[in-house]
């Protein structure tokens, strides 16, 4: 099993992201970017602003794109617990 890392892109990733976009024949991503590295190599990335995705067309990346989409989803809001209702004693029959 190959380790996968999903993390926000940093300035140091700019050249690798440009290379990945060129490899995918796609426009460079803009805004905040989430990337997925598989086996230590950048394989897919997604713009959190536009939802656009770029990926290495020469390796399987569908699972990485799905991971990026899952990681980009907002966390579900926690429900607040309703206060417990007061209980009444049962009547004997």
Short mmCIF file of N, CA, C and O in Angstrom, two decimals:
data_model
loop_
_atom_site.label_atom_id
_atom_site.label_comp_id
_atom_site.label_asym_id
_atom_site.label_seq_id
_atom_site.Cartn_x
_atom_site.Cartn_y
_atom_site.Cartn_z
N UNK A 1 0.85 -1.17 0.00
CA UNK A 1 0.00 0.00 0.00
C UNK A 1 0.90 1.24 0.00
O UNK A 1 1.83 1.34 0.77
N UNK A 2 0.60 2.18 -0.87
CA UNK A 2 1.39 3.40 -1.00
C UNK A 2 0.84 4.47 -0.07
O UNK A 2 -0.36 4.75 -0.09
N UNK A 3 1.70 5.10 0.75
CA UNK A 3 1.20 6.15 1.63
C UNK A 3 0.73 7.37 0.83
O UNK A 3 1.31 7.72 -0.19
N UNK A 4 -0.34 7.99 1.32
CA UNK A 4 -0.92 9.17 0.68
C UNK A 4 -0.94 10.31 1.71
O UNK A 4 -1.30 10.10 2.86
N UNK A 5 -0.54 11.49 1.26
CA UNK A 5 -0.56 12.67 2.11
C UNK A 5 -1.44 13.72 1.45
O UNK A 5 -1.26 14.04 0.27
N UNK A 6 -2.43 14.22 2.19
CA UNK A 6 -3.28 15.31 1.72
C UNK A 6 -2.99 16.50 2.62
O UNK A 6 -3.08 16.39 3.84
N UNK A 7 -2.62 17.63 2.00
CA UNK A 7 -2.28 18.82 2.78
C UNK A 7 -2.48 20.08 1.94
O UNK A 7 -2.55 20.01 0.72
N UNK A 8 -2.55 21.23 2.62
CA UNK A 8 -2.63 22.49 1.88
C UNK A 8 -1.31 22.75 1.14
O UNK A 8 -0.24 22.41 1.64
N UNK A 9 -1.42 23.33 -0.03
CA UNK A 9 -0.21 23.69 -0.79
C UNK A 9 0.45 24.88 -0.13
O UNK A 9 -0.21 25.73 0.47
N UNK A 10 1.78 24.93 -0.27
CA UNK A 10 2.56 26.06 0.24
C UNK A 10 3.29 26.69 -0.94
O UNK A 10 3.32 26.15 -2.04
N UNK A 11 3.90 27.82 -0.69
CA UNK A 11 4.63 28.53 -1.75
C UNK A 11 5.70 27.64 -2.38
O UNK A 11 5.93 27.69 -3.59
N UNK A 12 6.32 26.80 -1.59
CA UNK A 12 7.37 25.92 -2.09
C UNK A 12 6.84 24.89 -3.11
O UNK A 12 7.61 24.32 -3.89
N UNK A 13 5.53 24.69 -3.16
CA UNK A 13 4.91 23.72 -4.08
C UNK A 13 4.59 24.32 -5.44
O UNK A 13 4.12 23.61 -6.33
N UNK A 14 4.81 25.62 -5.64
CA UNK A 14 4.38 26.30 -6.86
C UNK A 14 4.93 25.65 -8.13
O UNK A 14 4.19 25.44 -9.09
N UNK A 15 6.20 25.34 -8.15
CA UNK A 15 6.80 24.74 -9.36
C UNK A 15 6.21 23.36 -9.65
O UNK A 15 5.90 23.04 -10.80
N UNK A 16 6.03 22.56 -8.60
CA UNK A 16 5.45 21.22 -8.79
C UNK A 16 4.00 21.32 -9.26
O UNK A 16 3.56 20.52 -10.10
N UNK A 17 3.25 22.29 -8.74
CA UNK A 17 1.87 22.48 -9.19
C UNK A 17 1.81 22.93 -10.64
O UNK A 17 0.95 22.48 -11.41
N UNK A 18 2.73 23.80 -11.05
CA UNK A 18 2.79 24.24 -12.45
C UNK A 18 3.13 23.07 -13.36
O UNK A 18 2.53 22.91 -14.44
N UNK A 19 4.06 22.23 -12.94
CA UNK A 19 4.43 21.04 -13.72
C UNK A 19 3.24 20.08 -13.83
O UNK A 19 2.99 19.52 -14.90
N UNK A 20 2.52 19.89 -12.74
CA UNK A 20 1.36 18.98 -12.75
C UNK A 20 0.28 19.52 -13.68
O UNK A 20 -0.32 18.76 -14.43
N UNK A 21 0.03 20.83 -13.64
CA UNK A 21 -0.97 21.43 -14.53
C UNK A 21 -0.57 21.24 -15.99
O UNK A 21 -1.41 20.89 -16.83
N UNK A 22 0.71 21.43 -16.30
CA UNK A 22 1.18 21.25 -17.68
C UNK A 22 1.04 19.79 -18.10
O UNK A 22 0.62 19.49 -19.23
N UNK A 23 1.38 18.88 -17.19
CA UNK A 23 1.27 17.45 -17.49
C UNK A 23 -0.18 17.06 -17.78
O UNK A 23 -0.46 16.22 -18.64
N UNK A 24 -1.11 17.70 -17.08
CA UNK A 24 -2.54 17.43 -17.23
C UNK A 24 -3.17 18.27 -18.34
O UNK A 24 -4.38 18.19 -18.58
N UNK A 25 -2.36 19.08 -19.02
CA UNK A 25 -2.86 19.99 -20.07
C UNK A 25 -3.98 20.87 -19.53
O UNK A 25 -5.01 21.07 -20.19
N UNK A 26 -3.79 21.38 -18.32
CA UNK A 26 -4.81 22.19 -17.66
C UNK A 26 -4.22 23.53 -17.25
O UNK A 26 -3.01 23.68 -17.15
N UNK A 27 -5.10 24.46 -17.01
CA UNK A 27 -4.67 25.77 -16.49
C UNK A 27 -4.19 25.59 -15.06
O UNK A 27 -4.70 24.74 -14.33
N UNK A 28 -3.22 26.38 -14.65
CA UNK A 28 -2.77 26.32 -13.25
C UNK A 28 -3.92 26.64 -12.30
O UNK A 28 -4.80 27.44 -12.61
N UNK A 29 -3.91 26.00 -11.15
CA UNK A 29 -4.96 26.24 -10.16
C UNK A 29 -4.74 27.59 -9.49
O UNK A 29 -3.62 28.08 -9.41
N UNK A 30 -5.82 28.17 -9.02
CA UNK A 30 -5.76 29.46 -8.35
C UNK A 30 -6.36 29.35 -6.96
O UNK A 30 -7.12 28.43 -6.67
N UNK A 31 -6.04 30.33 -6.13
CA UNK A 31 -6.61 30.39 -4.79
C UNK A 31 -5.96 29.39 -3.85
O UNK A 31 -4.84 28.95 -4.06
N UNK A 32 -6.69 29.04 -2.80
CA UNK A 32 -6.20 28.04 -1.86
C UNK A 32 -6.24 26.68 -2.53
O UNK A 32 -7.23 26.33 -3.18
N UNK A 33 -5.17 25.92 -2.37
CA UNK A 33 -5.04 24.64 -3.07
C UNK A 33 -4.74 23.54 -2.06
O UNK A 33 -3.93 23.70 -1.15
N UNK A 34 -5.41 22.42 -2.24
CA UNK A 34 -5.18 21.22 -1.45
C UNK A 34 -4.49 20.24 -2.37
O UNK A 34 -4.90 20.08 -3.53
N UNK A 35 -3.44 19.58 -1.90
CA UNK A 35 -2.74 18.64 -2.78
C UNK A 35 -2.70 17.26 -2.18
O UNK A 35 -2.83 17.08 -0.97
N UNK A 36 -2.52 16.28 -3.06
CA UNK A 36 -2.40 14.88 -2.65
C UNK A 36 -1.11 14.33 -3.24
O UNK A 36 -0.89 14.38 -4.44
N UNK A 37 -0.28 13.83 -2.34
CA UNK A 37 0.98 13.21 -2.76
C UNK A 37 0.87 11.72 -2.48
O UNK A 37 0.41 11.31 -1.42
N UNK A 38 1.27 10.93 -3.45
CA UNK A 38 1.24 9.48 -3.31
C UNK A 38 2.66 8.97 -3.46
O UNK A 38 3.31 9.24 -4.47
N UNK A 39 3.13 8.25 -2.46
CA UNK A 39 4.49 7.76 -2.51
C UNK A 39 5.52 8.88 -2.55
O UNK A 39 6.59 8.73 -3.13
N UNK A 40 5.18 10.03 -1.98
CA UNK A 40 6.09 11.16 -1.95
C UNK A 40 6.08 12.03 -3.18
O UNK A 40 6.79 13.03 -3.25
N UNK A 41 5.26 11.70 -4.18
CA UNK A 41 5.18 12.47 -5.42
C UNK A 41 3.82 13.15 -5.54
O UNK A 41 2.79 12.52 -5.31
N UNK A 42 3.82 14.42 -5.91
CA UNK A 42 2.57 15.14 -6.13
C UNK A 42 1.82 14.48 -7.27
O UNK A 42 2.35 14.32 -8.36
N UNK A 43 0.58 14.06 -7.01
CA UNK A 43 -0.18 13.34 -8.02
C UNK A 43 -1.50 14.02 -8.38
O UNK A 43 -2.02 13.82 -9.47
N UNK A 44 -2.04 14.83 -7.47
CA UNK A 44 -3.32 15.50 -7.73
C UNK A 44 -3.41 16.73 -6.85
O UNK A 44 -2.80 16.80 -5.79
N UNK A 45 -4.19 17.70 -7.31
CA UNK A 45 -4.41 18.92 -6.53
C UNK A 45 -5.77 19.48 -6.88
O UNK A 45 -6.31 19.25 -7.96
N UNK A 46 -6.32 20.25 -5.93
CA UNK A 46 -7.66 20.82 -6.12
C UNK A 46 -7.69 22.23 -5.56
O UNK A 46 -7.21 22.48 -4.45
N UNK A 47 -8.27 23.15 -6.32
CA UNK A 47 -8.48 24.51 -5.84
C UNK A 47 -9.69 24.51 -4.92
O UNK A 47 -10.78 24.08 -5.33
N UNK A 48 -9.52 24.98 -3.71
CA UNK A 48 -10.65 25.07 -2.78
C UNK A 48 -11.58 26.21 -3.16
O UNK A 48 -12.74 26.21 -2.78
N UNK A 49 -11.07 27.18 -3.94
CA UNK A 49 -11.88 28.31 -4.35
C UNK A 49 -12.80 27.98 -5.52
O UNK A 49 -13.95 28.40 -5.56
N UNK A 50 -12.27 27.24 -6.50
CA UNK A 50 -13.04 26.96 -7.72
C UNK A 50 -13.50 25.51 -7.84
O UNK A 50 -14.38 25.22 -8.64
N UNK A 51 -12.88 24.61 -7.10
CA UNK A 51 -13.20 23.18 -7.23
C UNK A 51 -12.48 22.51 -8.38
O UNK A 51 -12.64 21.31 -8.59
N UNK A 52 -11.69 23.27 -9.15
CA UNK A 52 -10.95 22.68 -10.28
C UNK A 52 -9.90 21.70 -9.75
O UNK A 52 -9.32 21.89 -8.69
N UNK A 53 -9.70 20.64 -10.52
CA UNK A 53 -8.77 19.58 -10.14
C UNK A 53 -7.77 19.36 -11.26
O UNK A 53 -8.12 19.40 -12.44
N UNK A 54 -6.51 19.11 -10.88
CA UNK A 54 -5.50 18.65 -11.84
C UNK A 54 -4.92 17.37 -11.27
O UNK A 54 -4.87 17.17 -10.05
N UNK A 55 -4.51 16.47 -12.17
CA UNK A 55 -3.98 15.19 -11.73
C UNK A 55 -3.04 14.63 -12.78
O UNK A 55 -3.16 14.94 -13.97
N UNK A 56 -2.13 13.80 -12.32
CA UNK A 56 -1.19 13.13 -13.22
C UNK A 56 -1.96 12.15 -14.09
O UNK A 56 -2.56 11.19 -13.58
N UNK A 57 -1.97 12.34 -15.42
CA UNK A 57 -2.75 11.45 -16.28
C UNK A 57 -2.08 10.09 -16.51
O UNK A 57 -2.68 9.22 -17.12
N UNK A 58 -0.88 9.91 -16.01
CA UNK A 58 -0.15 8.68 -16.26
C UNK A 58 -0.15 7.70 -15.09
O UNK A 58 0.45 6.63 -15.17
N UNK A 59 -0.83 8.07 -14.02
CA UNK A 59 -0.97 7.16 -12.87
C UNK A 59 -2.42 7.20 -12.41
O UNK A 59 -3.13 8.18 -12.62
N UNK A 60 -2.90 6.12 -11.77
CA UNK A 60 -4.27 6.14 -11.26
C UNK A 60 -4.41 7.19 -10.15
O UNK A 60 -3.67 7.17 -9.17
N UNK A 61 -5.35 8.10 -10.33
CA UNK A 61 -5.53 9.18 -9.36
C UNK A 61 -6.98 9.38 -8.93
O UNK A 61 -7.25 10.28 -8.13
N UNK A 62 -7.89 8.57 -9.41
CA UNK A 62 -9.31 8.77 -9.06
C UNK A 62 -9.50 8.73 -7.55
O UNK A 62 -10.26 9.54 -6.99
N UNK A 63 -8.83 7.82 -6.87
CA UNK A 63 -8.96 7.73 -5.41
C UNK A 63 -8.39 8.97 -4.73
O UNK A 63 -8.89 9.42 -3.70
N UNK A 64 -7.34 9.55 -5.31
CA UNK A 64 -6.75 10.76 -4.74
C UNK A 64 -7.68 11.96 -4.91
O UNK A 64 -7.83 12.78 -4.00
N UNK A 65 -8.29 12.05 -6.07
CA UNK A 65 -9.25 13.15 -6.32
C UNK A 65 -10.42 13.03 -5.36
O UNK A 65 -10.88 14.03 -4.79
N UNK A 66 -10.88 11.82 -5.11
CA UNK A 66 -11.98 11.62 -4.16
C UNK A 66 -11.55 12.02 -2.75
O UNK A 66 -12.32 12.64 -2.00
N UNK A 67 -10.33 11.70 -2.37
CA UNK A 67 -9.80 12.13 -1.07
C UNK A 67 -9.76 13.65 -0.97
O UNK A 67 -10.12 14.22 0.07
N UNK A 68 -9.32 14.30 -2.03
CA UNK A 68 -9.28 15.77 -2.03
C UNK A 68 -10.68 16.35 -1.87
O UNK A 68 -10.89 17.29 -1.09
N UNK A 69 -11.63 15.80 -2.59
CA UNK A 69 -13.01 16.31 -2.50
C UNK A 69 -13.58 16.08 -1.11
O UNK A 69 -14.29 16.94 -0.57
N UNK A 70 -13.27 14.93 -0.53
CA UNK A 70 -13.75 14.65 0.83
C UNK A 70 -13.10 15.59 1.83
O UNK A 70 -13.78 16.13 2.71
N UNK A 71 -11.81 15.81 1.70
CA UNK A 71 -11.09 16.70 2.63
C UNK A 71 -11.56 18.14 2.48
O UNK A 71 -11.50 18.91 3.45
N UNK A 72 -12.03 18.52 1.31
CA UNK A 72 -12.45 19.90 1.06
C UNK A 72 -13.85 20.19 1.59
O UNK A 72 -14.21 21.36 1.76
N UNK A 73 -14.62 19.15 1.86
CA UNK A 73 -15.98 19.37 2.37
C UNK A 73 -15.93 20.00 3.75
O UNK A 73 -15.11 19.61 4.57
N UNK A 74 -16.82 20.92 4.02
CA UNK A 74 -16.85 21.49 5.37
C UNK A 74 -17.23 20.42 6.38
O UNK A 74 -18.01 19.52 6.07
N UNK A 75 -16.69 20.53 7.55
CA UNK A 75 -17.02 19.58 8.62
C UNK A 75 -18.49 19.71 8.97
O UNK A 75 -19.03 20.82 9.00
N UNK A 76 -19.15 18.60 9.23
CA UNK A 76 -20.57 18.68 9.59
C UNK A 76 -20.73 19.43 10.91
O UNK A 76 -19.89 19.32 11.79
N UNK A 77 -21.78 20.20 10.97
CA UNK A 77 -22.06 20.93 12.21
C UNK A 77 -22.53 19.96 13.27
O UNK A 77 -23.31 19.06 12.99
N UNK A 78 -22.05 20.16 14.45
CA UNK A 78 -22.49 19.31 15.55
C UNK A 78 -23.87 19.76 16.01
O UNK A 78 -24.14 20.96 16.11
N UNK A 79 -24.69 18.82 16.27
CA UNK A 79 -26.01 19.14 16.81
C UNK A 79 -25.88 19.39 18.31
O UNK A 79 -25.15 18.70 19.00
N UNK A 80 -26.60 20.37 18.76
CA UNK A 80 -26.60 20.59 20.21
C UNK A 80 -27.63 19.67 20.82
O UNK A 80 -28.70 19.42 20.22
N UNK A 81 -27.29 19.13 21.93
CA UNK A 81 -28.21 18.22 22.59
C UNK A 81 -29.38 18.99 23.18
O UNK A 81 -29.21 20.06 23.76
N UNK A 82 -30.53 18.44 23.02
CA UNK A 82 -31.71 19.02 23.67
C UNK A 82 -31.66 18.68 25.14
O UNK A 82 -31.21 17.61 25.54
N UNK A 83 -32.09 19.59 25.95
CA UNK A 83 -32.14 19.31 27.39
C UNK A 83 -33.07 18.13 27.61
O UNK A 83 -34.09 17.97 26.94
N UNK A 84 -32.69 17.29 28.54
CA UNK A 84 -33.52 16.11 28.84
C UNK A 84 -34.88 16.57 29.35
O UNK A 84 -34.99 17.53 30.12
N UNK A 85 -35.90 15.91 28.89
CA UNK A 85 -37.25 16.23 29.35
C UNK A 85 -37.44 15.68 30.76
O UNK A 85 -36.94 14.61 31.08
N UNK A 86 -38.15 16.40 31.58
CA UNK A 86 -38.39 15.87 32.92
C UNK A 86 -39.25 14.61 32.84
O UNK A 86 -40.19 14.53 32.04
N UNK A 87 -38.90 13.63 33.61
CA UNK A 87 -39.64 12.36 33.61
C UNK A 87 -40.67 12.37 34.71
O UNK A 87 -40.42 12.87 35.81
N UNK A 88 -41.83 11.80 34.41
CA UNK A 88 -42.87 11.66 35.42
C UNK A 88 -42.88 10.21 35.87
O UNK A 88 -42.67 9.30 35.04
N UNK A 89 -43.15 9.98 37.11
CA UNK A 89 -43.23 8.58 37.59
C UNK A 89 -44.41 7.88 36.90
O UNK A 89 -45.42 8.50 36.57
N UNK A 90 -44.22 6.62 36.64
CA UNK A 90 -45.29 5.81 36.04
C UNK A 90 -46.37 5.56 37.09
O UNK A 90 -46.09 5.35 38.26
N UNK A 91 -47.62 5.59 36.63
CA UNK A 91 -48.72 5.27 37.54
C UNK A 91 -48.93 3.77 37.59
O UNK A 91 -48.84 3.11 36.57
N UNK A 92 -49.18 3.31 38.77
CA UNK A 92 -49.46 1.87 38.94
C UNK A 92 -50.85 1.60 38.35
O UNK A 92 -51.78 2.36 38.56
N UNK A 93 -50.98 0.48 37.68
CA UNK A 93 -52.28 0.16 37.08
C UNK A 93 -53.16 -0.59 38.01
O UNK A 93 -52.89 -1.14 38.96
#
